[in-house]
Amino acid sequence: MTSKEANTSDLAPLSPAYDGILELAPYQTGKPVEELTREYGVSDVVKLASNENPMGCSPHVTLAITDQLGQLARYPDGNGYYLKRDLADFNDVDMDCITLGNGSNDLLDILARSFVSSDDAIVYSQYAFVVYSMLAKMQGATGIEVPAHHFGHDLKAMRQAVADNPNTKIVFIANPNNPTGTQLAHSELREFVASMPASVLVVLDEAYIEYSPESNNRALLDEYDNVVIVRTFSKAYGLAGLRVGYALSSPAVADLLNRIRQPFNVSRIGLAAAQAALADSDFIETVRQTNQEQMRWLEKQFDALGLGFIKSHANFIMVDMTVDMEDTTAASINQALLEQGVIVRPLKGYGLENWLRITVGLAEDNLRLIDTLQSILNDEP
Ligand SMILES: *Cc1c(COP(=O)(O)O)cnc(C)c1O
């Protein structure tokens, strides 16, 4: 997109640190509600584009935040002691296995900066979370994208890619994957990790783990020092606006990551909020159940509309918008949805031009989505 138009001469006499920067396209975020209201004059906007939790966050979080408001002049605890203590307990690991991040994106970035130089390679799957390929470019490293298998990770092919590229330093695996919602079996993943050279870090991005507890691969940490698990408070915990994530790893890896991260990368409010959110397991259980019910309902509606989809293990679903109607594409359907105040995520950037990723909303949001889709597909005004 804009990256192709950019060139170094526009910057002269300045020059970027390395040429890879020019290949980076800015990360595409979901359209903010405010922008849609401004552009199309629709007021009751439904945003199903960024996998946020439509139920918000635990009410305990509000109290924890209020408690901090008198302390804002003070730096947060740079070691995040209390949150780490609770995370250690929650995950049954030692505190020195934990690195906190300003969202899990921060940790993915810290991992790349800690382990990957321009001579190295990063391996990831086609249709995997777009940030992995961006990190390769940011490090001026080689990004190796392995073709997907049924829209999910092809671990056999990924193993081969690592074997073919001895300079591989990190393999990123999103499980469940965004944007496809696919999930890997424990046995498959275990076999993959076992096959990796000890010099290759296997980073399991478990951003949606709360929606799919069965995809928890925490057990691998006890056996393999080259496994890192990255989690976030942005999705099921409903704290995307606060930016808190964490990594679980061997103490040696955590020590390295903690040297690279900025000293106060999680705010005082973020630390307190995450601690309160973690403690409210009932909230997460309700979120998971509601998501399940709504996901089943949406699947039925897509079936009824004759739209294909990929079975998802997270809080979003990828829907095939290939329909037998003239001039109707995922892009035109997306545009029509926007004009009627429904924001979903087009996946052109992933090479999935005919697909839209739809976040599971509250029952009323999902009903609105389906009604709007139906009217678009029936070509009603
Ligand atoms: C949303 C998401 C993240 C990043 O979330 P943060 O808000 O930075 O914690 C990481 N990985 C995947 C796969 C995601 O979908």
Short mmCIF file of C-alpha atoms and ligand atoms in Angstrom, two decimals:
data_model
loop_
_atom_site.label_atom_id
_atom_site.label_comp_id
_atom_site.label_asym_id
_atom_site.label_seq_id
_atom_site.Cartn_x
_atom_site.Cartn_y
_atom_site.Cartn_z
CA MET A 1 0.00 0.00 0.00
CA THR A 2 1.59 3.26 1.08
CA SER A 3 4.84 1.42 1.72
CA LYS A 4 5.34 0.99 -2.02
CA GLU A 5 5.02 4.70 -2.61
CA ALA A 6 7.42 5.61 0.14
CA ASN A 7 11.04 5.96 -0.81
CA THR A 8 14.19 7.22 0.78
CA SER A 9 14.38 10.36 -1.33
CA ASP A 10 11.23 11.69 0.37
CA LEU A 11 13.21 11.64 3.59
CA ALA A 12 16.38 13.32 2.33
CA PRO A 13 18.65 14.41 3.87
CA LEU A 14 17.53 11.97 6.58
CA SER A 15 17.92 8.26 6.02
CA PRO A 16 16.21 5.40 7.86
CA ALA A 17 18.21 3.01 10.05
CA TYR A 18 17.79 0.24 7.49
CA ASP A 19 15.96 -0.27 4.20
CA GLY A 20 13.56 -2.87 5.64
CA ILE A 21 11.57 -0.03 7.18
CA LEU A 22 10.27 0.92 3.75
CA GLU A 23 8.77 -2.55 3.27
CA LEU A 24 6.73 -2.19 6.44
CA ALA A 25 3.10 -1.25 5.99
CA PRO A 26 1.62 0.31 9.10
CA TYR A 27 -0.44 -2.21 11.11
CA GLN A 28 -4.08 -2.05 10.02
CA THR A 29 -6.33 -1.66 13.02
CA GLY A 30 -10.10 -2.04 13.03
CA LYS A 31 -11.90 1.17 12.12
CA PRO A 32 -12.64 3.10 15.31
CA VAL A 33 -16.34 3.63 16.04
CA GLU A 34 -15.85 7.42 16.11
CA GLU A 35 -14.46 7.41 12.57
CA LEU A 36 -17.43 5.50 11.18
CA THR A 37 -19.85 7.86 12.86
CA ARG A 38 -18.00 10.80 11.30
CA GLU A 39 -17.76 9.28 7.81
CA TYR A 40 -21.19 7.78 7.35
CA GLY A 41 -23.29 9.61 9.90
CA VAL A 42 -24.46 6.33 11.47
CA SER A 43 -24.85 6.59 15.21
CA ASP A 44 -25.44 3.10 16.63
CA VAL A 45 -22.26 1.49 15.44
CA VAL A 46 -21.47 -2.17 16.14
CA LYS A 47 -17.75 -2.97 16.13
CA LEU A 48 -16.92 -6.61 15.46
CA ALA A 49 -13.46 -5.98 14.08
CA SER A 50 -10.75 -6.23 16.73
CA ASN A 51 -11.61 -9.32 18.79
CA GLU A 52 -12.32 -7.14 21.81
CA ASN A 53 -14.52 -8.47 24.59
CA PRO A 54 -18.06 -7.10 24.06
CA MET A 55 -18.79 -7.82 27.74
CA GLY A 56 -16.11 -5.39 28.85
CA CYS A 57 -14.01 -6.42 31.83
CA SER A 58 -14.52 -7.68 35.38
CA PRO A 59 -16.19 -5.11 37.69
CA HIS A 60 -13.30 -5.69 40.13
CA VAL A 61 -11.03 -3.96 37.64
CA THR A 62 -12.84 -0.66 38.04
CA LEU A 63 -12.28 -0.72 41.79
CA ALA A 64 -8.62 -1.60 41.42
CA ILE A 65 -8.13 1.30 39.01
CA THR A 66 -9.92 3.76 41.28
CA ASP A 67 -7.54 2.74 44.06
CA GLN A 68 -4.59 3.85 41.95
CA LEU A 69 -5.87 7.27 40.98
CA GLY A 70 -4.29 9.01 43.95
CA GLN A 71 -0.88 7.55 43.04
CA LEU A 72 -0.46 8.65 39.44
CA ALA A 73 2.50 10.89 40.19
CA ARG A 74 4.45 7.81 41.28
CA TYR A 75 6.19 5.47 38.83
CA PRO A 76 4.75 1.97 38.70
CA ASP A 77 6.67 -0.94 40.20
CA GLY A 78 9.16 -1.61 37.40
CA ASN A 79 9.30 -5.28 38.37
CA GLY A 80 5.55 -5.66 38.56
CA TYR A 81 6.03 -7.75 41.70
CA TYR A 82 2.40 -8.33 42.71
CA LEU A 83 1.12 -9.06 39.24
CA LYS A 84 4.04 -11.42 38.62
CA ARG A 85 3.44 -13.14 41.94
CA ASP A 86 -0.20 -13.77 40.99
CA LEU A 87 0.72 -14.84 37.47
CA ALA A 88 3.29 -17.25 38.87
CA ASP A 89 0.63 -18.75 41.08
CA PHE A 90 -1.96 -18.83 38.30
CA ASN A 91 0.39 -20.55 35.85
CA ASP A 92 2.31 -22.66 38.34
CA VAL A 93 5.70 -21.22 37.36
CA ASP A 94 8.41 -19.38 39.30
CA MET A 95 8.29 -15.59 39.21
CA ASP A 96 11.60 -15.43 37.37
CA CYS A 97 9.96 -17.18 34.40
CA ILE A 98 7.73 -14.17 33.74
CA THR A 99 8.25 -11.06 31.62
CA LEU A 100 5.57 -8.38 31.59
CA GLY A 101 4.74 -6.43 28.46
CA ASN A 102 2.79 -3.41 27.28
CA GLY A 103 0.33 -5.78 25.64
CA SER A 104 1.61 -9.02 24.18
CA ASN A 105 2.67 -7.16 21.04
CA ASP A 106 5.36 -5.56 23.17
CA LEU A 107 6.62 -9.02 24.14
CA LEU A 108 6.66 -10.27 20.55
CA ASP A 109 8.73 -7.20 19.71
CA ILE A 110 11.06 -7.72 22.69
CA LEU A 111 11.53 -11.37 21.68
CA ALA A 112 12.49 -10.40 18.13
CA ARG A 113 14.83 -7.67 19.33
CA SER A 114 16.45 -10.02 21.85
CA PHE A 115 17.09 -12.95 19.54
CA VAL A 116 16.93 -11.93 15.89
CA SER A 117 19.58 -9.99 13.99
CA SER A 118 19.74 -9.17 10.30
CA ASP A 119 21.55 -12.43 9.51
CA ASP A 120 18.80 -14.49 11.09
CA ALA A 121 15.44 -15.84 10.01
CA ILE A 122 11.98 -15.96 11.56
CA VAL A 123 9.59 -18.75 10.54
CA TYR A 124 5.81 -18.37 10.65
CA SER A 125 2.78 -19.65 8.82
CA GLN A 126 0.82 -18.16 5.98
CA TYR A 127 -2.38 -16.59 7.42
CA ALA A 128 -0.76 -16.31 10.85
CA PHE A 129 -0.92 -13.11 12.89
CA VAL A 130 0.55 -10.37 10.69
CA VAL A 131 2.85 -9.00 13.39
CA TYR A 132 5.32 -11.92 12.96
CA SER A 133 6.22 -10.94 9.41
CA MET A 134 6.43 -7.30 10.45
CA LEU A 135 8.95 -8.20 13.17
CA ALA A 136 11.16 -9.96 10.63
CA LYS A 137 11.17 -6.81 8.51
CA MET A 138 11.80 -4.62 11.54
CA GLN A 139 14.88 -6.62 12.43
CA GLY A 140 16.04 -6.57 8.81
CA ALA A 141 15.89 -10.37 9.09
CA THR A 142 14.58 -12.99 6.69
CA GLY A 143 10.88 -13.74 7.17
CA ILE A 144 9.99 -17.26 6.05
CA GLU A 145 6.29 -17.74 5.47
CA VAL A 146 5.30 -21.39 5.29
CA PRO A 147 2.15 -22.16 3.24
CA ALA A 148 -0.82 -22.99 5.44
CA HIS A 149 -2.61 -26.35 5.48
CA HIS A 150 -6.43 -26.04 5.58
CA PHE A 151 -5.90 -22.44 6.78
CA GLY A 152 -3.91 -23.63 9.81
CA HIS A 153 -0.23 -24.15 10.61
CA ASP A 154 1.46 -26.91 8.60
CA LEU A 155 3.92 -28.00 11.26
CA LYS A 156 5.60 -30.58 9.04
CA ALA A 157 6.37 -27.93 6.46
CA MET A 158 7.44 -25.52 9.19
CA ARG A 159 9.84 -28.10 10.55
CA GLN A 160 11.27 -28.48 7.06
CA ALA A 161 11.61 -24.69 6.74
CA VAL A 162 13.67 -24.61 9.95
CA ALA A 163 15.82 -27.49 8.70
CA ASP A 164 16.36 -25.68 5.39
CA ASN A 165 17.26 -22.42 7.14
CA PRO A 166 19.84 -23.04 9.85
CA ASN A 167 19.82 -19.32 10.64
CA THR A 168 16.28 -19.58 12.05
CA LYS A 169 16.11 -18.05 15.53
CA ILE A 170 12.37 -17.89 16.23
CA VAL A 171 9.31 -19.84 15.10
CA PHE A 172 6.10 -17.97 15.88
CA ILE A 173 2.93 -20.03 16.28
CA ALA A 174 -0.44 -18.50 17.13
CA ASN A 175 -2.66 -21.05 18.85
CA PRO A 176 -5.58 -20.53 18.35
CA ASN A 177 -4.53 -18.59 15.28
CA ASN A 178 -5.71 -15.12 14.34
CA PRO A 179 -7.33 -14.54 11.82
CA THR A 180 -8.27 -18.14 10.93
CA GLY A 181 -9.34 -19.39 14.39
CA THR A 182 -7.62 -22.74 13.81
CA GLN A 183 -6.08 -24.74 16.65
CA LEU A 184 -3.28 -27.29 16.85
CA ALA A 185 -3.52 -30.60 18.67
CA HIS A 186 -1.25 -30.96 21.73
CA SER A 187 0.43 -34.05 20.35
CA GLU A 188 1.22 -32.37 17.07
CA LEU A 189 2.71 -29.33 18.76
CA ARG A 190 4.68 -31.42 21.24
CA GLU A 191 6.16 -33.43 18.42
CA PHE A 192 7.07 -30.21 16.62
CA VAL A 193 8.77 -28.68 19.66
CA ALA A 194 10.66 -31.92 20.27
CA SER A 195 11.97 -31.80 16.71
CA MET A 196 13.34 -28.26 17.01
CA PRO A 197 17.02 -27.58 17.57
CA ALA A 198 17.61 -26.16 21.08
CA SER A 199 18.91 -22.99 19.40
CA VAL A 200 15.49 -22.18 17.95
CA LEU A 201 12.95 -20.41 20.14
CA VAL A 202 9.38 -21.64 19.68
CA VAL A 203 7.03 -18.81 20.61
CA LEU A 204 3.45 -19.90 21.25
CA ASP A 205 1.14 -16.92 21.03
CA GLU A 206 -1.86 -17.84 23.18
CA ALA A 207 -3.82 -14.59 22.91
CA TYR A 208 -7.14 -16.51 22.81
CA ILE A 209 -6.34 -19.23 25.33
CA GLU A 210 -9.21 -18.27 27.67
CA TYR A 211 -11.67 -19.06 24.89
CA SER A 212 -10.07 -22.42 24.31
CA PRO A 213 -8.55 -23.72 27.57
CA GLU A 214 -7.81 -27.02 25.87
CA SER A 215 -5.19 -25.30 23.71
CA ASN A 216 -3.10 -24.46 26.78
CA ASN A 217 0.43 -25.68 26.20
CA ARG A 218 1.87 -24.59 29.52
CA ALA A 219 3.13 -28.16 30.12
CA LEU A 220 5.73 -27.76 27.36
CA LEU A 221 7.57 -25.16 29.44
CA ASP A 222 8.61 -27.80 31.98
CA GLU A 223 10.30 -29.85 29.30
CA TYR A 224 11.76 -27.37 26.85
CA ASP A 225 13.88 -24.33 27.62
CA ASN A 226 13.35 -23.01 24.11
CA VAL A 227 9.57 -22.63 24.47
CA VAL A 228 8.02 -19.24 25.21
CA ILE A 229 4.30 -18.72 25.81
CA VAL A 230 2.89 -15.26 25.25
CA ARG A 231 -0.46 -14.23 26.75
CA THR A 232 -2.51 -11.05 26.93
CA PHE A 233 -5.13 -9.25 28.99
CA SER A 234 -6.48 -7.61 25.81
CA LYS A 235 -8.87 -10.28 24.66
CA ALA A 236 -11.04 -12.32 27.08
CA TYR A 237 -10.01 -10.20 30.08
CA GLY A 238 -11.34 -7.15 28.26
CA LEU A 239 -8.40 -4.81 28.90
CA ALA A 240 -7.27 -4.03 25.34
CA GLY A 241 -7.29 -0.33 26.14
CA LEU A 242 -4.82 -0.75 28.99
CA ARG A 243 -2.07 -2.78 27.29
CA VAL A 244 -0.91 -5.64 29.50
CA GLY A 245 0.58 -8.95 28.40
CA TYR A 246 3.09 -11.46 29.70
CA ALA A 247 5.54 -14.09 28.57
CA LEU A 248 6.30 -17.39 30.29
CA SER A 249 9.71 -18.86 29.54
CA SER A 250 12.79 -20.38 31.08
CA PRO A 251 14.43 -18.06 33.65
CA ALA A 252 17.39 -17.57 31.29
CA VAL A 253 15.17 -16.32 28.46
CA ALA A 254 13.14 -14.17 30.86
CA ASP A 255 16.36 -12.62 32.15
CA LEU A 256 17.29 -11.59 28.62
CA LEU A 257 13.82 -10.22 27.83
CA ASN A 258 13.80 -8.26 31.06
CA ARG A 259 17.05 -6.57 30.04
CA ILE A 260 15.56 -5.42 26.74
CA ARG A 261 12.12 -4.28 27.87
CA GLN A 262 11.63 -0.71 28.96
CA PRO A 263 11.80 -0.38 32.74
CA PHE A 264 8.22 0.84 33.19
CA ASN A 265 6.56 -0.84 30.22
CA VAL A 266 3.37 -1.61 32.17
CA SER A 267 1.60 1.31 33.80
CA ARG A 268 0.52 1.50 37.42
CA ILE A 269 -3.11 1.23 36.33
CA GLY A 270 -2.32 -1.64 33.99
CA LEU A 271 -0.62 -3.65 36.74
CA ALA A 272 -3.47 -3.17 39.22
CA ALA A 273 -6.16 -3.84 36.64
CA ALA A 274 -4.52 -7.03 35.37
CA GLN A 275 -4.14 -8.32 38.92
CA ALA A 276 -7.84 -7.75 39.62
CA ALA A 277 -8.85 -9.24 36.27
CA LEU A 278 -6.77 -12.37 36.84
CA ALA A 279 -8.45 -12.96 40.19
CA ASP A 280 -11.97 -12.97 38.74
CA SER A 281 -12.17 -16.44 37.22
CA ASP A 282 -16.00 -16.37 37.29
CA PHE A 283 -15.97 -13.47 34.84
CA ILE A 284 -13.76 -15.39 32.41
CA GLU A 285 -16.01 -18.44 32.72
CA THR A 286 -19.07 -16.35 31.83
CA VAL A 287 -17.21 -14.76 28.92
CA ARG A 288 -16.20 -18.16 27.60
CA GLN A 289 -19.70 -19.60 27.85
CA THR A 290 -21.35 -16.57 26.26
CA ASN A 291 -18.86 -16.65 23.43
CA GLN A 292 -19.53 -20.37 22.88
CA GLU A 293 -23.29 -19.86 22.71
CA GLN A 294 -23.02 -16.91 20.39
CA MET A 295 -20.49 -18.67 18.19
CA ARG A 296 -22.85 -21.64 17.75
CA TRP A 297 -25.69 -19.23 16.92
CA LEU A 298 -23.57 -17.38 14.34
CA GLU A 299 -22.46 -20.65 12.72
CA LYS A 300 -26.12 -21.59 12.26
CA GLN A 301 -26.90 -18.21 10.70
CA PHE A 302 -23.96 -18.41 8.29
CA ASP A 303 -25.11 -21.89 7.30
CA ALA A 304 -28.59 -20.55 6.68
CA LEU A 305 -27.18 -17.70 4.57
CA GLY A 306 -25.15 -20.20 2.56
CA LEU A 307 -21.85 -18.68 3.69
CA GLY A 308 -18.86 -20.93 4.39
CA PHE A 309 -16.68 -20.41 7.45
CA ILE A 310 -13.69 -21.91 9.20
CA LYS A 311 -14.44 -23.61 12.50
CA SER A 312 -13.00 -21.24 15.11
CA HIS A 313 -11.62 -21.86 18.60
CA ALA A 314 -11.48 -18.19 19.55
CA ASN A 315 -13.87 -15.21 19.78
CA PHE A 316 -13.98 -14.44 16.07
CA ILE A 317 -14.83 -16.33 12.94
CA MET A 318 -13.55 -16.14 9.39
CA VAL A 319 -16.39 -16.17 6.87
CA ASP A 320 -16.15 -16.89 3.14
CA MET A 321 -17.98 -14.15 1.24
CA THR A 322 -17.84 -15.88 -2.12
CA VAL A 323 -21.47 -15.56 -3.24
CA ASP A 324 -23.17 -16.05 -6.55
CA MET A 325 -24.19 -12.42 -7.06
CA GLU A 326 -22.87 -10.01 -9.61
CA ASP A 327 -20.40 -7.38 -8.31
CA THR A 328 -20.63 -8.79 -4.81
CA THR A 329 -17.29 -9.41 -3.14
CA ALA A 330 -15.99 -9.44 0.41
CA ALA A 331 -14.92 -5.82 -0.22
CA SER A 332 -18.36 -4.71 -1.39
CA ILE A 333 -20.08 -6.55 1.46
CA ASN A 334 -17.65 -4.96 3.91
CA GLN A 335 -18.44 -1.53 2.43
CA ALA A 336 -22.20 -2.13 2.66
CA LEU A 337 -21.81 -3.27 6.28
CA LEU A 338 -19.81 -0.13 7.11
CA GLU A 339 -22.48 2.09 5.57
CA GLN A 340 -24.99 0.44 7.87
CA GLY A 341 -22.81 0.85 10.94
CA VAL A 342 -21.32 -2.64 11.25
CA ILE A 343 -17.53 -2.84 11.39
CA VAL A 344 -15.85 -6.17 10.60
CA ARG A 345 -12.32 -6.94 9.43
CA PRO A 346 -11.46 -7.43 5.76
CA LEU A 347 -8.53 -9.82 5.28
CA LYS A 348 -7.10 -8.66 1.97
CA GLY A 349 -3.81 -7.90 3.71
CA TYR A 350 -3.52 -11.60 4.57
CA GLY A 351 -4.19 -12.63 0.96
CA LEU A 352 -7.69 -13.72 1.99
CA GLU A 353 -9.59 -11.39 -0.32
CA ASN A 354 -12.87 -13.25 -0.22
CA TRP A 355 -13.03 -13.53 3.53
CA LEU A 356 -14.13 -11.32 6.40
CA ARG A 357 -13.14 -11.86 10.02
CA ILE A 358 -16.03 -11.21 12.36
CA THR A 359 -15.63 -10.87 16.13
CA VAL A 360 -18.35 -12.59 18.15
CA GLY A 361 -20.36 -9.83 19.80
CA LEU A 362 -23.23 -9.72 22.27
CA ALA A 363 -26.47 -11.39 21.14
CA GLU A 364 -27.90 -8.06 19.92
CA ASP A 365 -24.71 -7.18 17.99
CA ASN A 366 -24.71 -10.56 16.28
CA LEU A 367 -28.38 -10.26 15.41
CA ARG A 368 -27.73 -6.86 13.90
CA LEU A 369 -24.81 -8.27 11.89
CA ILE A 370 -26.87 -11.16 10.55
CA ASP A 371 -29.88 -8.96 9.70
CA THR A 372 -27.64 -6.50 7.90
CA LEU A 373 -25.80 -9.26 6.04
CA GLN A 374 -29.08 -10.82 5.03
CA SER A 375 -30.41 -7.55 3.63
CA ILE A 376 -27.14 -7.02 1.71
CA LEU A 377 -27.24 -10.52 0.25
CA ASN A 378 -30.90 -10.16 -0.66
CA ASP A 379 -30.02 -6.82 -2.22
CA GLU A 380 -32.63 -5.01 -0.18
CA PRO A 381 -32.25 -1.27 0.27
C1 LIG B 1 -4.63 -9.46 19.65
C2 LIG B 1 -3.46 -10.36 19.48
C3 LIG B 1 -2.23 -10.08 20.08
C4 LIG B 1 -1.84 -8.80 20.72
O1 LIG B 1 -2.58 -8.32 21.66
P1 LIG B 1 -2.07 -7.18 22.65
O2 LIG B 1 -3.21 -6.26 22.70
O3 LIG B 1 -0.84 -6.55 22.12
O4 LIG B 1 -1.81 -7.91 23.90
C5 LIG B 1 -1.21 -10.99 19.94
N1 LIG B 1 -1.35 -12.10 19.22
C6 LIG B 1 -2.51 -12.39 18.61
C7 LIG B 1 -2.61 -13.65 17.82
C8 LIG B 1 -3.59 -11.52 18.70
O5 LIG B 1 -4.71 -11.80 18.02
#
